[in-house]
Amino acid sequence: MALHTFSIDDALAALPGFPELRGRRTRLRGPRESDADALFAVFSDARVMRYWSRPPMTSRDEAAGLVAECHEQFEARTHLGWVITARDDDEAIGTCTLFHFDARNRRAEIGYALRADRWGQGLARDAVSRAIAWAIAHLGLHRIEADIDPRNDASRRLLHAIGFRTEGLMRERWIVGGDIADSEVLGLLAQDWRDG
Ligand SMILES: CC(C)(COP(=O)(O)OP(=O)(O)OC[C@H]1O[C@@H](n2cnc3c(N)ncnc32)[C@H](O)[C@@H]1OP(=O)(O)O)[C@@H](O)C(=O)NCCC(=O)NCCS
């Protein structure tokens, strides 16, 4: 097992701002106030929110609130909530977030969403894979976890493609808009990461 001489907390505290990451086909950058319309387009779509942990947004203010929340959470270093853009475009087409940092056990959780008209092109895989590679290299993460709805085949395929394994099922863990859903728990160990 690799020994790290720095802690995740120190590495997060030392970040001067959102790290900007470039994948083969996507870019991850910090969210801006001007992203609110684009993020509303992503998170107001019932297709995107079908297996999400909260119901679709109904007002642009919620998207503006999301941007503000991402900045507050970055300042507190509890979440790293990037927006995803295409490689050569600046429009926000999704988000990718690392959170639940556990410094002692060198682990964190990941979540992501992409605008529905961009699904199936490998863009989310590229972005998620890049975020994980960065977090392993720069934060020293040993393990990354994801929690998906077991019906979310696209999300599972993405995660399995970059090295995650399904590790278990938690029953009726989410209640969203009156629906009760199980959680499929997946884990990736740093040495198992594969470039998406
Ligand atoms: C999950 C999500 C980010 C995947 O985005 P994506 O850009 O389509 O991902 P990819 O193009 O890398 O596709 C991943 C795999 O899923 C497949 N896939 C894409 N859409 C699919 C669908 N609707 N049903 C089944 N499989 C699908 C792709 O073909 C690919 O499989 P392959 O490697 O065998 O070709 C996207 O569907 C999404 O934003 N969903 C809503 C939000 C969400 O559920 N997030 C996950 C919660 S943590």
Coordinates of N, CA and C and ligand atoms in Angstrom, one line a residue:
M1 N 0.8 -1.2 0.0 CA 0.0 0.0 0.0 C 0.9 1.3 0.0
A2 N 0.5 2.2 -0.8 CA 1.3 3.4 -0.9 C 1.2 4.2 0.4
L3 N 2.3 4.8 0.9 CA 2.3 5.7 2.0 C 2.3 7.1 1.6
H4 N 1.4 7.9 2.1 CA 1.3 9.3 1.8 C 1.7 10.1 2.9
T5 N 2.5 11.1 2.6 CA 3.0 12.0 3.7 C 2.1 13.2 3.9
F6 N 1.1 13.4 3.1 CA 0.2 14.6 3.3 C -1.2 14.0 3.5
S7 N -2.0 14.9 4.2 CA -3.4 14.4 4.4 C -4.3 15.0 3.3
I8 N -5.4 14.4 3.1 CA -6.4 14.9 2.2 C -6.8 16.3 2.6
D9 N -7.0 16.5 3.9 CA -7.4 17.8 4.4 C -6.4 18.9 4.0
D10 N -5.1 18.6 4.2 CA -4.1 19.5 3.9 C -4.1 19.8 2.4
A11 N -4.2 18.8 1.6 CA -4.2 18.9 0.1 C -5.4 19.8 -0.3
L12 N -6.6 19.6 0.3 CA -7.8 20.4 0.0 C -7.6 21.8 0.4
A13 N -7.0 22.0 1.6 CA -6.9 23.4 2.1 C -5.9 24.1 1.3
A14 N -4.9 23.4 0.7 CA -3.9 24.1 -0.1 C -4.4 24.5 -1.5
L15 N -5.6 24.1 -1.9 CA -6.1 24.4 -3.3 C -6.4 25.9 -3.3
P16 N -5.8 26.6 -4.3 CA -6.1 28.0 -4.4 C -7.5 28.3 -5.0
G17 N -8.0 27.4 -5.7 CA -9.3 27.5 -6.3 C -9.7 26.2 -6.9
F18 N -10.9 26.1 -7.6 CA -11.3 24.9 -8.2 C -10.2 24.4 -9.2
P19 N -9.7 23.3 -9.0 CA -8.7 22.8 -10.1 C -9.4 22.6 -11.4
E20 N -8.8 23.1 -12.5 CA -9.4 22.9 -13.8 C -8.8 21.7 -14.4
L21 N -9.6 20.8 -14.8 CA -9.2 19.5 -15.4 C -9.6 19.4 -16.8
R22 N -8.7 18.8 -17.6 CA -9.0 18.6 -19.0 C -9.0 17.1 -19.3
G23 N -10.1 16.6 -19.8 CA -10.1 15.2 -20.3 C -9.9 15.2 -21.8
R24 N -10.1 14.0 -22.4 CA -9.9 14.0 -23.9 C -11.1 14.7 -24.5
R25 N -12.3 14.7 -23.9 CA -13.4 15.3 -24.6 C -14.2 16.2 -23.7
T26 N -13.8 16.4 -22.5 CA -14.5 17.3 -21.5 C -13.5 18.1 -20.7
R27 N -14.1 19.1 -20.1 CA -13.3 19.9 -19.2 C -14.1 20.0 -17.9
L28 N -13.4 20.1 -16.7 CA -14.1 20.3 -15.5 C -13.6 21.6 -14.9
R29 N -14.5 22.5 -14.5 CA -14.1 23.8 -14.0 C -15.1 24.2 -12.8
G30 N -14.7 25.2 -12.1 CA -15.6 25.7 -11.0 C -16.8 26.3 -11.6
P31 N -18.0 26.2 -10.9 CA -19.2 26.8 -11.4 C -19.2 28.3 -11.2
R32 N -19.9 29.0 -12.1 CA -20.1 30.4 -12.1 C -21.5 30.8 -12.0
E33 N -21.8 32.0 -11.5 CA -23.2 32.5 -11.5 C -23.8 32.4 -12.8
S34 N -23.1 32.7 -13.9 CA -23.6 32.7 -15.2 C -23.9 31.3 -15.7
D35 N -23.6 30.2 -14.9 CA -24.0 28.8 -15.3 C -25.4 28.5 -14.9
A36 N -26.1 29.4 -14.2 CA -27.4 29.0 -13.6 C -28.4 28.5 -14.7
D37 N -28.5 29.2 -15.8 CA -29.5 28.8 -16.8 C -29.1 27.4 -17.3
A38 N -27.9 27.2 -17.6 CA -27.4 25.9 -18.2 C -27.6 24.8 -17.2
L39 N -27.4 25.1 -15.9 CA -27.6 24.0 -14.9 C -29.1 23.8 -14.6
F40 N -29.9 24.8 -14.8 CA -31.3 24.6 -14.7 C -31.8 23.7 -15.8
A41 N -31.2 23.8 -17.0 CA -31.6 23.0 -18.1 C -31.3 21.5 -17.7
V42 N -30.2 21.3 -17.0 CA -29.8 19.9 -16.7 C -30.7 19.4 -15.6
F43 N -30.9 20.1 -14.5 CA -31.5 19.6 -13.3 C -33.0 19.8 -13.2
S44 N -33.6 20.4 -14.3 CA -35.1 20.5 -14.3 C -35.6 19.3 -15.2
D45 N -34.8 18.6 -15.8 CA -35.2 17.5 -16.7 C -35.5 16.2 -15.9
A46 N -36.7 15.8 -16.0 CA -37.2 14.6 -15.2 C -36.3 13.3 -15.6
R47 N -35.8 13.3 -16.9 CA -35.0 12.1 -17.3 C -33.7 12.1 -16.5
V48 N -33.1 13.3 -16.3 CA -31.8 13.4 -15.6 C -32.1 13.0 -14.1
M49 N -33.3 13.4 -13.6 CA -33.5 13.3 -12.1 C -34.2 12.0 -11.7
R50 N -34.4 11.2 -12.7 CA -35.1 9.9 -12.4 C -34.6 9.1 -11.3
Y51 N -33.2 9.0 -11.2 CA -32.6 8.3 -10.2 C -31.8 9.2 -9.3
W52 N -32.1 10.4 -9.2 CA -31.3 11.4 -8.4 C -31.9 11.4 -7.0
S53 N -31.1 12.1 -6.1 CA -31.5 12.0 -4.7 C -32.5 13.2 -4.3
R54 N -32.9 14.0 -5.3 CA -34.0 15.0 -5.0 C -34.8 15.2 -6.3
P55 N -35.9 15.7 -6.2 CA -36.8 15.9 -7.4 C -36.3 17.0 -8.3
P56 N -36.8 17.0 -9.6 CA -36.3 18.0 -10.6 C -36.5 19.4 -10.1
M57 N -35.6 20.3 -10.4 CA -35.7 21.7 -10.1 C -37.0 22.3 -10.8
T58 N -37.6 23.2 -10.2 CA -38.7 23.9 -10.8 C -38.5 25.4 -11.1
S59 N -37.4 25.9 -10.5 CA -37.1 27.3 -10.8 C -35.6 27.6 -11.0
R60 N -35.4 28.6 -11.8 CA -34.0 28.9 -12.1 C -33.2 29.3 -10.8
D61 N -34.0 29.8 -9.8 CA -33.4 30.2 -8.5 C -32.7 29.0 -7.9
E62 N -33.3 27.8 -8.0 CA -32.7 26.6 -7.4 C -31.3 26.4 -8.0
A63 N -31.2 26.6 -9.4 CA -29.9 26.4 -10.0 C -28.9 27.5 -9.5
A64 N -29.4 28.7 -9.4 CA -28.5 29.8 -8.8 C -28.0 29.4 -7.4
G65 N -29.0 28.8 -6.7 CA -28.7 28.3 -5.3 C -27.6 27.2 -5.3
L66 N -27.7 26.4 -6.3 CA -26.7 25.3 -6.5 C -25.3 25.8 -6.7
V67 N -25.2 26.9 -7.5 CA -23.9 27.5 -7.8 C -23.4 28.1 -6.5
A68 N -24.2 28.8 -5.8 CA -23.8 29.4 -4.5 C -23.4 28.3 -3.5
E69 N -24.1 27.3 -3.5 CA -23.8 26.2 -2.5 C -22.5 25.5 -2.9
C70 N -22.3 25.3 -4.2 CA -21.0 24.7 -4.6 C -19.8 25.6 -4.1
H71 N -20.0 26.9 -4.2 CA -18.9 27.8 -3.7 C -18.7 27.7 -2.2
E72 N -19.8 27.7 -1.5 CA -19.7 27.6 0.0 C -19.1 26.3 0.4
Q73 N -19.5 25.2 -0.3 CA -18.9 23.9 0.1 C -17.5 23.8 -0.3
F74 N -17.1 24.5 -1.4 CA -15.6 24.6 -1.7 C -14.9 25.3 -0.7
E75 N -15.4 26.5 -0.3 CA -14.7 27.3 0.8 C -14.5 26.5 2.0
A76 N -15.6 25.7 2.4 CA -15.5 24.8 3.6 C -14.7 23.5 3.3
R77 N -14.3 23.3 2.0 CA -13.6 22.1 1.6 C -14.3 20.8 1.9
T78 N -15.7 20.9 1.9 CA -16.4 19.7 2.2 C -16.8 19.0 0.8
H79 N -16.9 19.8 -0.2 CA -17.3 19.2 -1.5 C -16.4 19.9 -2.6
L80 N -16.1 19.1 -3.6 CA -15.5 19.7 -4.8 C -16.5 19.5 -6.0
G81 N -17.3 20.5 -6.2 CA -18.4 20.4 -7.2 C -18.1 21.1 -8.5
W82 N -17.5 20.4 -9.4 CA -17.2 21.0 -10.7 C -18.4 21.0 -11.6
V83 N -18.4 21.9 -12.6 CA -19.3 21.7 -13.8 C -18.5 21.1 -14.9
I84 N -19.2 20.3 -15.7 CA -18.6 19.6 -16.9 C -19.0 20.5 -18.1
T85 N -18.0 20.7 -18.9 CA -18.3 21.3 -20.3 C -17.6 20.4 -21.3
A86 N -18.0 20.6 -22.6 CA -17.3 19.9 -23.6 C -15.9 20.4 -23.7
R87 N -14.9 19.7 -24.3 CA -13.5 20.1 -24.3 C -13.3 21.5 -24.8
D88 N -14.0 21.8 -25.9 CA -13.7 23.1 -26.5 C -14.9 24.1 -26.4
D89 N -15.6 24.0 -25.4 CA -16.8 24.8 -25.2 C -16.9 25.2 -23.7
D90 N -17.6 26.3 -23.4 CA -17.6 26.7 -22.0 C -19.0 26.5 -21.4
E91 N -19.9 26.0 -22.1 CA -21.3 25.8 -21.6 C -21.3 24.7 -20.6
A92 N -21.9 24.9 -19.5 CA -22.1 23.8 -18.5 C -23.1 22.8 -19.0
I93 N -22.7 21.5 -19.1 CA -23.6 20.5 -19.6 C -23.8 19.4 -18.5
G94 N -23.2 19.6 -17.3 CA -23.4 18.7 -16.3 C -22.5 19.0 -15.0
T95 N -22.5 18.2 -14.1 CA -21.7 18.4 -12.9 C -21.1 17.1 -12.4
C96 N -20.0 17.2 -11.7 CA -19.3 16.1 -11.1 C -18.8 16.5 -9.8
T97 N -19.1 15.8 -8.7 CA -18.9 16.2 -7.4 C -18.2 15.2 -6.5
L98 N -17.1 15.5 -5.9 CA -16.5 14.7 -4.9 C -16.9 15.2 -3.5
F99 N -17.3 14.3 -2.6 CA -17.8 14.8 -1.3 C -17.6 13.6 -0.3
H100 N -18.1 13.9 0.9 CA -17.9 12.9 2.0 C -16.4 12.5 2.1
F101 N -15.5 13.5 2.1 CA -14.1 13.3 2.3 C -13.9 12.7 3.7
D102 N -13.1 11.6 3.8 CA -12.8 11.0 5.0 C -11.3 10.9 5.0
A103 N -10.6 11.9 5.7 CA -9.2 12.0 5.6 C -8.5 10.8 6.2
R104 N -9.0 10.3 7.3 CA -8.3 9.3 8.0 C -8.3 8.0 7.2
N105 N -9.4 7.7 6.5 CA -9.5 6.5 5.7 C -9.2 6.7 4.2
R106 N -8.8 7.9 3.9 CA -8.4 8.3 2.5 C -9.5 7.9 1.5
R107 N -10.8 8.3 1.8 CA -11.8 7.9 0.9 C -12.7 9.1 0.7
A108 N -13.5 9.0 -0.4 CA -14.5 10.1 -0.7 C -15.6 9.4 -1.6
E109 N -16.7 10.2 -1.8 CA -17.8 9.7 -2.7 C -17.8 10.5 -3.9
I110 N -18.4 10.0 -5.0 CA -18.5 10.8 -6.2 C -20.0 10.7 -6.7
G111 N -20.4 11.8 -7.3 CA -21.7 11.9 -8.0 C -21.6 12.7 -9.2
Y112 N -22.5 12.5 -10.2 CA -22.4 13.2 -11.4 C -23.7 13.2 -12.2
A113 N -23.9 14.2 -13.1 CA -25.1 14.2 -13.9 C -24.7 15.0 -15.2
L114 N -25.3 14.5 -16.3 CA -25.1 15.1 -17.6 C -26.4 15.5 -18.3
R115 N -26.5 16.6 -19.0 CA -27.7 16.9 -19.7 C -28.1 15.8 -20.7
A116 N -29.4 15.5 -20.7 CA -29.8 14.3 -21.4 C -29.5 14.2 -22.9
D117 N -29.4 15.3 -23.6 CA -29.1 15.3 -25.0 C -27.7 14.9 -25.3
R118 N -26.8 14.9 -24.2 CA -25.4 14.5 -24.4 C -25.1 13.1 -23.9
W119 N -26.1 12.4 -23.5 CA -25.9 11.0 -23.0 C -25.4 10.1 -24.1
G120 N -24.7 9.0 -23.7 CA -24.4 8.0 -24.6 C -23.2 8.3 -25.5
Q121 N -22.5 9.4 -25.2 CA -21.3 9.8 -26.1 C -20.0 9.6 -25.3
G122 N -20.1 9.0 -24.1 CA -18.8 8.8 -23.4 C -18.3 10.1 -22.6
L123 N -19.1 11.1 -22.6 CA -18.7 12.4 -22.0 C -18.6 12.3 -20.5
A124 N -19.6 11.7 -19.9 CA -19.6 11.6 -18.5 C -18.5 10.7 -18.0
R125 N -18.3 9.6 -18.7 CA -17.2 8.7 -18.4 C -15.8 9.4 -18.4
D126 N -15.6 10.2 -19.4 CA -14.4 11.0 -19.6 C -14.2 11.9 -18.4
A127 N -15.3 12.6 -18.0 CA -15.2 13.6 -17.0 C -15.0 13.0 -15.6
V128 N -15.8 11.9 -15.3 CA -15.7 11.3 -14.0 C -14.3 10.6 -13.9
S129 N -13.8 10.0 -14.9 CA -12.5 9.3 -14.9 C -11.4 10.3 -14.6
R130 N -11.6 11.5 -15.2 CA -10.5 12.6 -15.0 C -10.6 13.1 -13.6
A131 N -11.8 13.3 -13.0 CA -11.9 13.7 -11.6 C -11.3 12.7 -10.7
I132 N -11.5 11.5 -10.9 CA -11.0 10.4 -10.1 C -9.4 10.3 -10.2
A133 N -8.9 10.4 -11.4 CA -7.5 10.4 -11.6 C -6.8 11.5 -10.8
W134 N -7.4 12.7 -10.9 CA -6.9 13.9 -10.2 C -6.9 13.6 -8.7
A135 N -8.1 13.1 -8.2 CA -8.2 13.0 -6.7 C -7.3 11.9 -6.2
I136 N -7.0 10.9 -7.0 CA -6.0 9.9 -6.5 C -4.6 10.5 -6.5
A137 N -4.3 11.2 -7.5 CA -2.9 11.8 -7.6 C -2.7 13.0 -6.7
H138 N -3.7 13.8 -6.5 CA -3.5 15.1 -5.8 C -4.0 15.1 -4.4
L139 N -5.0 14.2 -4.1 CA -5.5 14.2 -2.7 C -5.1 12.9 -2.0
G140 N -4.5 12.0 -2.8 CA -4.0 10.7 -2.2 C -5.2 9.8 -1.8
L141 N -6.3 9.9 -2.5 CA -7.4 9.0 -2.2 C -7.0 7.6 -2.4
H142 N -7.5 6.7 -1.5 CA -7.2 5.3 -1.6 C -8.5 4.6 -2.1
R143 N -9.7 5.1 -1.8 CA -10.9 4.5 -2.1 C -12.0 5.5 -2.5
I144 N -12.7 5.3 -3.5 CA -13.8 6.2 -3.9 C -15.1 5.3 -4.0
E145 N -16.2 5.9 -3.5 CA -17.5 5.2 -3.4 C -18.5 5.9 -4.2
A146 N -19.5 5.1 -4.7 CA -20.6 5.7 -5.4 C -21.8 4.9 -5.0
D147 N -23.0 5.6 -5.0 CA -24.2 5.1 -4.5 C -25.2 5.4 -5.6
I148 N -25.7 4.3 -6.3 CA -26.6 4.5 -7.4 C -27.9 3.8 -7.2
D149 N -28.9 4.2 -7.9 CA -30.1 3.4 -7.9 C -29.9 2.2 -8.8
P150 N -30.2 1.0 -8.3 CA -29.9 -0.2 -9.0 C -30.5 -0.3 -10.4
R151 N -31.5 0.6 -10.7 CA -32.1 0.6 -12.0 C -31.3 1.5 -13.0
N152 N -30.3 2.2 -12.4 CA -29.6 3.2 -13.2 C -28.4 2.5 -14.0
D153 N -28.8 1.8 -15.1 CA -27.9 1.0 -15.9 C -26.7 1.9 -16.5
A154 N -27.0 3.1 -16.9 CA -26.0 3.9 -17.6 C -24.9 4.3 -16.5
S155 N -25.4 4.6 -15.3 CA -24.4 5.0 -14.3 C -23.5 3.8 -13.9
R156 N -24.2 2.6 -13.8 CA -23.4 1.4 -13.4 C -22.4 1.1 -14.5
R157 N -22.8 1.2 -15.8 CA -21.9 0.9 -16.9 C -20.7 1.8 -16.9
L158 N -21.0 3.1 -16.6 CA -19.9 4.1 -16.5 C -18.9 3.7 -15.4
L159 N -19.4 3.4 -14.2 CA -18.6 3.1 -13.1 C -17.8 1.8 -13.3
H160 N -18.4 0.8 -13.8 CA -17.7 -0.5 -14.0 C -16.6 -0.3 -15.1
A161 N -16.9 0.6 -16.1 CA -15.9 0.8 -17.1 C -14.6 1.4 -16.6
I162 N -14.7 2.2 -15.5 CA -13.4 2.8 -15.0 C -12.9 2.1 -13.8
G163 N -13.4 0.9 -13.5 CA -12.8 0.1 -12.5 C -13.6 -0.1 -11.2
F164 N -14.7 0.5 -11.0 CA -15.5 0.3 -9.8 C -16.1 -1.1 -9.8
R165 N -16.3 -1.7 -8.6 CA -17.0 -2.9 -8.5 C -18.3 -2.7 -7.7
T166 N -19.3 -3.4 -8.0 CA -20.5 -3.4 -7.2 C -20.2 -4.2 -5.9
E167 N -20.5 -3.6 -4.7 CA -20.1 -4.2 -3.5 C -21.3 -4.6 -2.6
G168 N -22.4 -4.0 -2.9 CA -23.6 -4.4 -2.1 C -24.8 -3.6 -2.4
L169 N -25.9 -4.0 -1.7 CA -27.2 -3.4 -1.9 C -27.7 -2.9 -0.6
M170 N -28.1 -1.7 -0.5 CA -28.8 -1.2 0.7 C -30.3 -1.0 0.4
R171 N -31.1 -1.6 1.2 CA -32.5 -1.6 0.8 C -33.2 -0.3 1.3
E172 N -34.0 0.2 0.4 CA -35.0 1.3 0.6 C -34.2 2.5 1.4
R173 N -33.1 2.9 0.8 CA -32.3 3.9 1.4 C -32.7 5.3 1.1
W174 N -33.4 5.5 0.0 CA -33.8 6.9 -0.4 C -35.3 7.0 -0.6
I175 N -35.9 8.1 -0.1 CA -37.3 8.4 -0.4 C -37.3 9.7 -1.1
V176 N -37.6 9.7 -2.4 CA -37.6 10.9 -3.2 C -38.9 11.1 -3.9
G177 N -39.5 12.2 -3.5 CA -40.8 12.5 -4.1 C -41.8 11.4 -3.9
G178 N -41.8 10.7 -2.8 CA -42.8 9.7 -2.5 C -42.3 8.3 -3.0
D179 N -41.2 8.2 -3.8 CA -40.7 6.9 -4.3 C -39.7 6.4 -3.3
I180 N -39.7 5.1 -3.1 CA -38.7 4.5 -2.2 C -37.7 3.7 -3.1
A181 N -36.4 4.0 -3.0 CA -35.4 3.3 -3.8 C -34.3 2.7 -3.0
D182 N -33.8 1.5 -3.5 CA -32.7 0.9 -3.0 C -31.4 1.6 -3.4
S183 N -30.3 1.4 -2.8 CA -29.0 1.9 -3.1 C -28.1 0.7 -3.5
E184 N -27.5 0.8 -4.7 CA -26.4 -0.1 -5.1 C -25.1 0.6 -4.7
V185 N -24.3 0.0 -3.9 CA -23.0 0.6 -3.4 C -21.9 0.1 -4.3
L186 N -21.1 1.0 -4.8 CA -19.9 0.6 -5.6 C -18.7 1.2 -5.0
G187 N -17.6 0.5 -5.2 CA -16.3 1.1 -4.7 C -15.2 0.9 -5.7
L188 N -14.3 1.8 -5.7 CA -13.1 1.7 -6.5 C -11.9 1.9 -5.6
L189 N -10.9 1.0 -5.7 CA -9.6 1.2 -5.0 C -8.7 1.9 -6.0
A190 N -7.8 2.7 -5.5 CA -6.9 3.5 -6.4 C -6.2 2.7 -7.4
Q191 N -5.8 1.5 -7.0 CA -5.0 0.7 -8.0 C -5.8 0.1 -9.1
D192 N -7.2 0.1 -8.9 CA -8.1 -0.5 -9.9 C -8.6 0.6 -10.9
W193 N -8.2 1.9 -10.7 CA -8.7 2.9 -11.7 C -8.3 2.6 -13.1
R194 N -9.2 2.7 -14.0 CA -8.9 2.6 -15.5 C -9.3 3.8 -16.2
D195 N -8.5 4.3 -17.1 CA -8.9 5.5 -17.8 C -10.1 5.3 -18.6
G196 N -11.1 6.2 -18.4 CA -12.4 6.0 -19.2 C -12.2 6.6 -20.6
Ligands
LIG1 C1 -25.2 8.4 -15.7 C2 -24.9 9.4 -16.8 C3 -24.0 10.5 -16.2 C4 -24.1 8.6 -17.9 O1 -23.8 9.6 -18.8 P1 -23.3 9.2 -20.3 O2 -22.5 10.3 -20.8 O3 -24.4 8.6 -21.1 O4 -22.3 8.0 -20.0 P2 -21.5 7.3 -21.1 O5 -21.7 7.8 -22.5 O6 -20.1 7.1 -20.6 O7 -22.2 5.9 -21.0 C5 -21.9 4.9 -20.1 C6 -22.5 3.6 -20.5 O8 -23.9 3.6 -20.3 C7 -24.6 3.3 -21.5 N1 -25.8 4.1 -21.5 C8 -25.9 5.5 -21.8 N2 -27.2 5.8 -21.6 C9 -27.9 4.7 -21.3 C10 -29.3 4.4 -20.9 N3 -30.2 5.4 -20.9 N4 -29.6 3.1 -20.6 C11 -28.7 2.2 -20.6 N5 -27.4 2.4 -20.8 C12 -27.0 3.6 -21.2 C13 -23.6 3.7 -22.6 O9 -23.9 3.1 -23.8 C14 -22.3 3.3 -22.0 O10 -22.2 1.9 -22.0 P3 -21.1 1.2 -22.9 O11 -19.8 1.5 -22.2 O12 -21.4 -0.2 -22.8 O13 -21.2 1.8 -24.3 C15 -26.2 10.0 -17.4 O14 -27.0 9.0 -17.8 C16 -26.9 10.9 -16.4 O15 -26.6 12.1 -16.3 N6 -27.9 10.4 -15.8 C17 -28.7 11.2 -14.9 C18 -28.0 11.5 -13.6 C19 -27.6 10.3 -12.8 O16 -28.3 9.3 -12.7 N7 -26.3 10.3 -12.3 C20 -25.8 9.2 -11.6 C21 -26.1 9.2 -10.1 S1 -24.6 9.1 -9.2

